[in-house]
């Protein structure tokens, strides 16, 4: 026959087990883990470019471009793969060879339009619309007009290498073209920006990943100076953390005496801080009394000196001129000045090449400028020639 003390012992064991489980659930037993995630996956190569199609970028090369939309890099290869690097994001896709020529193409190129199979959403971008190929124009004017009609943010060099891109909702739109004029590569194009577009050997740079804290309940927090201090037990944040831990574990401490060290340490630290505060207050009061006694004597002596010092400070402040706004000139032949930093906004006026402006503020690839006659508006940065 089982004794009563044995039943009591079993009940205590079950109770202790349940309490330990509850303690673990509150997070008192374990802290968050520091985890640095792996970069998002990039699709593997899948097939070569067919001989019936013509790609602008050769495998093992890349093109880097700066447009009014910002900075972008396109990596080519192996085969049909293209990798895009923008805003610190890096995503890839397996392009498709066109079966028919795209409007205006001199040969069949590559494209992709939709949601890539291997593409983790990046800042809300989950889809891709990509075009790559050769385009022929009868004359240079037709090429310039075509880019205006496409309403993409383009940059190009004198050899006719063209890159355009923009973000549109959940879609990344990118185009890489090789322009030809009457069947030949151009040697000069108006308003070309050779310093803003460059093609060269491939240089793979994996996406930089940042560590974060993963908690027992599955939620995450960014790992930064504040959270590092809070969860590592250092500084003022550790005192707050100890106080929180004391609140979580106080019921457990009453039963088993666990987690009491954190509570006692927190209380002791609070008491020490209080004592230090009181001592500091007393010292300040004493110093204040002494200062009050000597203040009357020094007041008359410092009156004339303070007046002179004040006048000197005012003169120095007056002599300092406010920093002037950066200067620039309109670089394009005829440039639209808009109401907002977007090609979809209203055109307020047009400026001519050489017009002088002051740059008041900026928004990505756009600049808010003021003309000498007081007119103001937004202009794409690549259409400006900066002074100095």
Coordinates of C-alpha atoms in Angstrom, one line a residue:
X1 CA 0.0 0.0 0.0
X2 CA 1.4 3.4 -1.0
X3 CA 2.1 5.8 1.8
X4 CA 0.7 9.3 2.1
X5 CA 4.2 10.9 2.1
X6 CA 4.9 9.1 -1.2
X7 CA 1.8 10.7 -2.8
X8 CA 2.8 14.1 -1.5
X9 CA 6.3 13.6 -3.0
X10 CA 4.8 12.8 -6.4
X11 CA 2.5 15.8 -6.4
X12 CA 5.4 18.0 -5.6
X13 CA 7.5 16.5 -8.4
X14 CA 4.6 17.1 -10.9
X15 CA 4.2 20.7 -9.7
X16 CA 7.9 21.4 -10.0
X17 CA 7.9 20.0 -13.6
X18 CA 5.0 22.2 -14.6
X19 CA 6.6 25.2 -13.0
X20 CA 9.9 24.7 -14.9
X21 CA 7.9 24.4 -18.1
X22 CA 6.1 27.6 -17.4
X23 CA 9.4 29.3 -16.5
X24 CA 10.9 28.3 -19.8
X25 CA 7.9 29.6 -21.6
X26 CA 8.4 33.1 -20.0
X27 CA 11.9 33.2 -21.4
X28 CA 13.6 33.3 -18.0
X29 CA 15.6 30.1 -18.6
X30 CA 17.0 30.9 -22.1
X31 CA 17.8 34.1 -24.0
X32 CA 17.5 35.0 -27.7
X33 CA 19.9 33.5 -30.2
X34 CA 22.0 35.6 -32.5
X35 CA 21.5 34.4 -36.1
X36 CA 22.9 35.7 -39.4
X37 CA 20.8 34.4 -42.2
X38 CA 22.2 33.1 -45.5
X39 CA 21.9 35.3 -48.6
X40 CA 18.8 34.6 -50.7
X41 CA 19.2 31.8 -53.2
X42 CA 20.2 32.6 -56.8
X43 CA 19.1 30.1 -59.5
X44 CA 21.7 27.9 -61.1
X45 CA 22.5 28.1 -64.8
X46 CA 20.0 26.6 -67.1
X47 CA 21.0 26.4 -70.8
X48 CA 22.9 28.5 -73.2
X49 CA 21.6 31.3 -75.4
X50 CA 20.4 29.7 -78.6
X51 CA 22.3 30.5 -81.8
X52 CA 19.1 32.0 -83.2
X53 CA 19.0 34.7 -80.5
X54 CA 21.5 37.5 -79.8
X55 CA 22.3 38.7 -76.2
X56 CA 23.9 42.0 -75.4
X57 CA 25.8 40.8 -72.4
X58 CA 28.3 37.9 -72.8
X59 CA 28.6 35.2 -70.1
X60 CA 31.1 36.2 -67.4
X61 CA 30.5 40.0 -67.8
X62 CA 28.4 42.6 -66.0
X63 CA 27.1 46.1 -66.7
X64 CA 26.8 48.7 -64.0
X65 CA 24.6 51.8 -64.5
X66 CA 23.5 54.9 -62.6
X67 CA 20.2 56.5 -63.7
X68 CA 17.7 58.8 -62.2
X69 CA 16.2 55.7 -60.5
X70 CA 19.5 54.9 -58.8
X71 CA 22.3 52.3 -59.1
X72 CA 21.9 48.9 -60.6
X73 CA 24.2 46.0 -61.7
X74 CA 23.3 43.2 -64.1
X75 CA 25.4 40.1 -64.1
X76 CA 25.4 37.8 -67.2
X77 CA 25.7 34.0 -67.2
X78 CA 26.2 31.3 -67.1
X79 CA 24.0 30.8 -70.1
X80 CA 20.5 32.4 -69.8
X81 CA 20.9 33.5 -66.2
X82 CA 20.8 37.2 -65.2
X83 CA 21.4 38.5 -61.7
X84 CA 20.3 41.9 -60.6
X85 CA 21.9 43.9 -57.8
X86 CA 20.0 47.1 -56.5
X87 CA 19.3 48.7 -53.2
X88 CA 21.6 46.2 -51.4
X89 CA 19.4 43.4 -52.8
X90 CA 20.6 40.6 -55.1
X91 CA 18.2 38.4 -57.1
X92 CA 18.5 36.2 -60.1
X93 CA 16.4 34.8 -62.9
X94 CA 16.6 32.4 -65.9
X95 CA 15.7 34.5 -68.9
X96 CA 13.8 33.1 -71.9
X97 CA 14.9 33.4 -75.6
X98 CA 12.4 35.2 -77.7
X99 CA 10.7 33.1 -80.4
X100 CA 9.8 36.3 -82.4
X101 CA 11.4 39.6 -82.6
X102 CA 10.3 42.2 -80.1
X103 CA 9.0 45.4 -81.8
X104 CA 11.9 47.2 -83.3
X105 CA 14.5 44.5 -82.5
X106 CA 17.0 43.8 -85.3
X107 CA 17.4 40.3 -83.9
X108 CA 15.6 38.0 -81.4
X109 CA 16.8 38.8 -77.8
X110 CA 16.0 37.6 -74.3
X111 CA 13.2 38.4 -71.9
X112 CA 11.3 37.6 -68.7
X113 CA 7.9 38.8 -67.6
X114 CA 6.4 37.4 -64.4
X115 CA 7.3 35.9 -61.0
X116 CA 10.7 34.1 -61.0
X117 CA 10.8 30.6 -59.5
X118 CA 13.8 31.4 -57.3
X119 CA 13.2 35.0 -56.1
X120 CA 12.7 36.0 -52.4
X121 CA 10.7 39.3 -52.3
X122 CA 13.0 42.2 -51.9
X123 CA 11.6 45.4 -50.4
X124 CA 8.2 44.5 -51.9
X125 CA 9.6 43.5 -55.3
X126 CA 8.5 40.0 -56.2
X127 CA 8.2 40.2 -60.0
X128 CA 10.5 41.0 -62.9
X129 CA 10.0 42.5 -66.4
X130 CA 13.3 42.2 -68.3
X131 CA 14.3 42.9 -71.9
X132 CA 17.7 42.5 -73.6
X133 CA 18.5 42.7 -77.2
X134 CA 19.6 44.8 -80.2
X135 CA 17.5 47.7 -81.6
X136 CA 18.1 49.4 -84.9
X137 CA 17.0 53.0 -85.7
X138 CA 17.1 54.9 -89.0
X139 CA 18.6 57.9 -87.2
X140 CA 19.7 59.2 -83.8
X141 CA 16.6 61.3 -83.3
X142 CA 14.4 58.3 -83.5
X143 CA 16.5 56.6 -80.9
X144 CA 16.2 59.5 -78.5
X145 CA 12.4 59.8 -79.0
X146 CA 12.0 56.0 -78.4
X147 CA 13.6 56.3 -75.0
X148 CA 11.3 59.2 -74.1
X149 CA 8.3 57.2 -75.1
X150 CA 9.4 54.1 -73.0
X151 CA 9.3 56.3 -69.9
X152 CA 12.0 54.4 -68.2
X153 CA 15.1 55.8 -66.5
X154 CA 17.8 55.3 -69.1
X155 CA 21.6 56.0 -69.2
X156 CA 23.8 55.2 -72.2
X157 CA 27.2 55.7 -73.7
X158 CA 28.4 56.8 -77.1
X159 CA 28.7 53.2 -78.3
X160 CA 25.0 52.8 -78.0
X161 CA 25.0 50.6 -74.8
X162 CA 21.7 51.4 -73.0
X163 CA 20.5 50.5 -69.6
X164 CA 17.1 51.5 -68.2
X165 CA 15.2 50.5 -65.1
X166 CA 12.7 51.5 -62.5
X167 CA 10.6 50.1 -59.7
X168 CA 6.9 49.9 -60.4
X169 CA 4.7 48.5 -57.6
X170 CA 5.8 44.9 -56.9
X171 CA 7.7 44.8 -60.2
X172 CA 11.4 45.5 -61.1
X173 CA 11.6 46.7 -64.7
X174 CA 15.0 46.4 -66.4
X175 CA 16.1 46.8 -70.0
X176 CA 19.6 46.3 -71.6
X177 CA 19.9 47.3 -75.2
X178 CA 22.6 47.7 -77.9
X179 CA 21.4 50.5 -80.2
X180 CA 22.5 50.6 -83.8
X181 CA 21.9 53.5 -86.2
X182 CA 21.2 52.4 -89.7
X183 CA 22.7 49.0 -88.9
X184 CA 25.9 50.2 -87.3
X185 CA 27.0 50.9 -83.7
X186 CA 27.1 54.7 -83.1
X187 CA 30.3 56.5 -82.2
X188 CA 28.5 59.5 -80.5
X189 CA 25.1 60.0 -79.0
X190 CA 23.8 63.3 -77.6
X191 CA 23.8 63.7 -73.8
X192 CA 25.6 60.4 -73.4
X193 CA 26.8 59.6 -69.9
X194 CA 29.8 57.4 -70.4
X195 CA 30.9 57.8 -66.7
X196 CA 27.5 56.5 -65.5
X197 CA 27.5 53.1 -67.4
X198 CA 30.3 50.6 -67.6
X199 CA 30.6 47.0 -68.9
X200 CA 33.4 44.7 -67.7
X201 CA 34.4 41.3 -66.3
X202 CA 32.0 39.8 -63.8
X203 CA 32.6 40.5 -60.1
X204 CA 30.3 38.6 -57.9
X205 CA 29.4 40.3 -54.6
X206 CA 27.0 38.3 -52.4
X207 CA 24.2 40.2 -50.7
X208 CA 25.4 41.5 -47.3
X209 CA 23.3 40.0 -44.6
X210 CA 22.7 41.5 -41.1
X211 CA 22.4 39.4 -37.9
X212 CA 19.2 39.4 -35.9
X213 CA 17.9 38.0 -32.6
X214 CA 15.6 34.9 -32.6
X215 CA 13.5 34.3 -29.5
X216 CA 12.1 31.1 -28.1
X217 CA 8.5 32.0 -29.3
X218 CA 9.8 32.5 -32.9
X219 CA 9.7 36.3 -33.2
X220 CA 12.8 38.2 -34.2
X221 CA 14.3 41.6 -33.5
X222 CA 17.1 43.4 -35.2
X223 CA 20.5 43.1 -33.7
X224 CA 21.8 46.6 -33.0
X225 CA 23.5 48.6 -30.2
X226 CA 20.3 48.9 -28.2
X227 CA 19.3 45.2 -28.4
X228 CA 22.9 44.1 -27.9
X229 CA 23.2 46.0 -24.7
X230 CA 19.7 44.9 -23.5
X231 CA 20.3 41.2 -23.9
X232 CA 24.0 41.0 -23.0
X233 CA 23.5 42.3 -19.5
X234 CA 25.5 45.5 -19.9
X235 CA 24.8 49.1 -18.9
X236 CA 21.5 50.7 -18.0
X237 CA 19.6 48.3 -20.4
X238 CA 20.7 45.3 -18.3
X239 CA 19.2 46.9 -15.2
X240 CA 15.9 47.2 -17.0
X241 CA 16.3 43.6 -18.2
X242 CA 17.1 42.4 -14.7
X243 CA 14.0 44.2 -13.4
X244 CA 11.8 42.6 -16.0
X245 CA 13.3 39.2 -15.3
X246 CA 12.7 39.7 -11.6
X247 CA 9.0 40.4 -12.3
X248 CA 8.8 37.3 -14.5
X249 CA 10.4 35.1 -11.9
X250 CA 9.1 36.5 -8.6
X251 CA 6.4 33.9 -8.3
X252 CA 9.0 31.2 -8.9
X253 CA 11.4 32.7 -6.3
X254 CA 8.8 32.5 -3.6
X255 CA 8.5 28.8 -4.1
X256 CA 12.0 27.6 -4.9
X257 CA 14.3 30.6 -4.5
X258 CA 15.3 30.5 -8.2
X259 CA 16.0 33.7 -10.2
X260 CA 16.3 35.6 -6.9
X261 CA 19.9 36.7 -7.7
X262 CA 18.7 38.9 -10.6
X263 CA 16.0 40.4 -8.4
X264 CA 18.3 41.0 -5.5
X265 CA 21.0 42.4 -7.8
X266 CA 18.4 44.7 -9.4
X267 CA 17.2 45.9 -6.0
X268 CA 20.8 46.4 -4.7
X269 CA 21.8 48.3 -7.8
X270 CA 18.7 50.5 -7.5
X271 CA 19.6 51.2 -3.9
X272 CA 23.2 52.1 -4.8
X273 CA 22.0 54.3 -7.6
X274 CA 19.6 56.0 -5.1
X275 CA 22.5 56.6 -2.6
X276 CA 24.7 58.0 -5.3
X277 CA 21.9 60.3 -6.4
X278 CA 21.4 61.5 -2.9
X279 CA 25.1 62.1 -2.4
X280 CA 25.3 64.0 -5.6
X281 CA 22.3 66.1 -4.7
X282 CA 23.8 67.0 -1.3
X283 CA 27.1 67.9 -2.9
X284 CA 25.3 70.0 -5.5
X285 CA 23.4 71.8 -2.8
X286 CA 26.6 72.6 -0.9
X287 CA 28.3 73.8 -4.0
X288 CA 25.3 75.9 -4.8
X289 CA 25.4 77.6 -1.4
X290 CA 29.1 78.5 -1.9
X291 CA 28.5 79.7 -5.4
X292 CA 25.7 81.9 -4.0
X293 CA 28.0 83.4 -1.4
X294 CA 30.6 84.3 -3.9
X295 CA 28.2 85.2 -6.7
X296 CA 27.3 88.6 -5.2
X297 CA 31.0 89.6 -5.0
X298 CA 31.7 88.5 -8.6
X299 CA 28.6 90.0 -10.1
X300 CA 29.8 93.6 -10.4
X301 CA 33.3 92.5 -11.6
X302 CA 31.8 90.3 -14.4
X303 CA 29.2 92.7 -15.6
X304 CA 31.4 94.8 -17.9
X305 CA 33.2 91.7 -19.0
X306 CA 30.0 89.8 -20.0
X307 CA 28.8 92.8 -22.0
X308 CA 32.0 92.9 -23.9
X309 CA 32.0 89.1 -24.4
X310 CA 28.4 89.2 -25.7
X311 CA 29.3 92.0 -28.2
X312 CA 32.3 90.0 -29.4
X313 CA 30.1 86.8 -29.9
X314 CA 27.5 88.8 -31.8
X315 CA 30.2 90.2 -34.1
X316 CA 31.6 86.7 -34.7
X317 CA 28.2 85.3 -35.5
X318 CA 27.4 88.2 -37.8
X319 CA 30.7 87.7 -39.6
X320 CA 30.0 84.0 -40.4
X321 CA 28.0 83.6 -43.6
X322 CA 25.5 80.8 -44.1
X323 CA 26.8 78.0 -46.3
X324 CA 25.7 78.4 -49.9
X325 CA 23.7 75.8 -51.8
X326 CA 25.6 73.6 -54.3
X327 CA 25.7 75.0 -57.8
X328 CA 25.1 73.2 -61.1
X329 CA 24.3 73.8 -64.8
X330 CA 21.7 72.2 -67.0
X331 CA 23.6 69.6 -69.1
X332 CA 20.9 68.5 -71.6
X333 CA 19.9 70.5 -74.7
X334 CA 16.3 71.0 -73.6
X335 CA 15.4 69.6 -70.1
X336 CA 12.0 69.3 -68.5
X337 CA 11.6 70.9 -65.0
X338 CA 8.9 69.0 -63.1
X339 CA 6.6 69.6 -60.1
X340 CA 7.6 66.4 -58.4
X341 CA 10.6 63.9 -58.5
X342 CA 8.9 61.7 -61.1
X343 CA 8.7 61.5 -64.9
X344 CA 4.9 61.1 -64.4
X345 CA 4.6 64.6 -62.8
X346 CA 3.6 67.9 -64.4
X347 CA 6.2 69.7 -66.5
X348 CA 6.5 73.2 -65.1
X349 CA 8.9 74.6 -67.6
X350 CA 11.9 73.8 -69.8
X351 CA 15.5 74.7 -69.3
X352 CA 18.3 75.1 -71.8
X353 CA 21.8 73.8 -71.7
X354 CA 24.1 76.1 -69.6
X355 CA 21.3 77.5 -67.4
X356 CA 22.7 78.0 -63.8
X357 CA 20.8 76.5 -60.8
X358 CA 21.2 76.1 -57.1
X359 CA 20.4 72.7 -55.6
X360 CA 18.1 73.1 -52.7
X361 CA 17.4 69.4 -51.9
X362 CA 17.5 65.9 -53.3
X363 CA 15.4 62.7 -53.6
X364 CA 17.2 59.7 -54.9
X365 CA 18.2 60.5 -58.5
X366 CA 16.3 63.8 -58.5
X367 CA 17.3 67.4 -57.5
X368 CA 15.1 70.3 -56.5
X369 CA 16.7 73.3 -58.0
X370 CA 16.3 77.1 -58.1
X371 CA 17.1 79.2 -61.1
X372 CA 18.7 82.6 -61.0
X373 CA 15.3 84.2 -61.7
X374 CA 13.7 82.5 -58.7
X375 CA 11.9 79.6 -60.5
X376 CA 12.0 76.3 -58.8
X377 CA 11.4 72.6 -59.8
X378 CA 12.6 69.1 -59.9
X379 CA 15.2 67.8 -62.5
X380 CA 16.9 64.4 -62.9
X381 CA 20.4 64.5 -61.5
X382 CA 22.0 63.0 -64.6
X383 CA 20.8 66.1 -66.6
X384 CA 22.9 68.4 -64.3
X385 CA 26.6 69.3 -64.6
X386 CA 27.8 69.9 -61.0
X387 CA 30.3 72.7 -60.2
X388 CA 33.5 71.8 -58.5

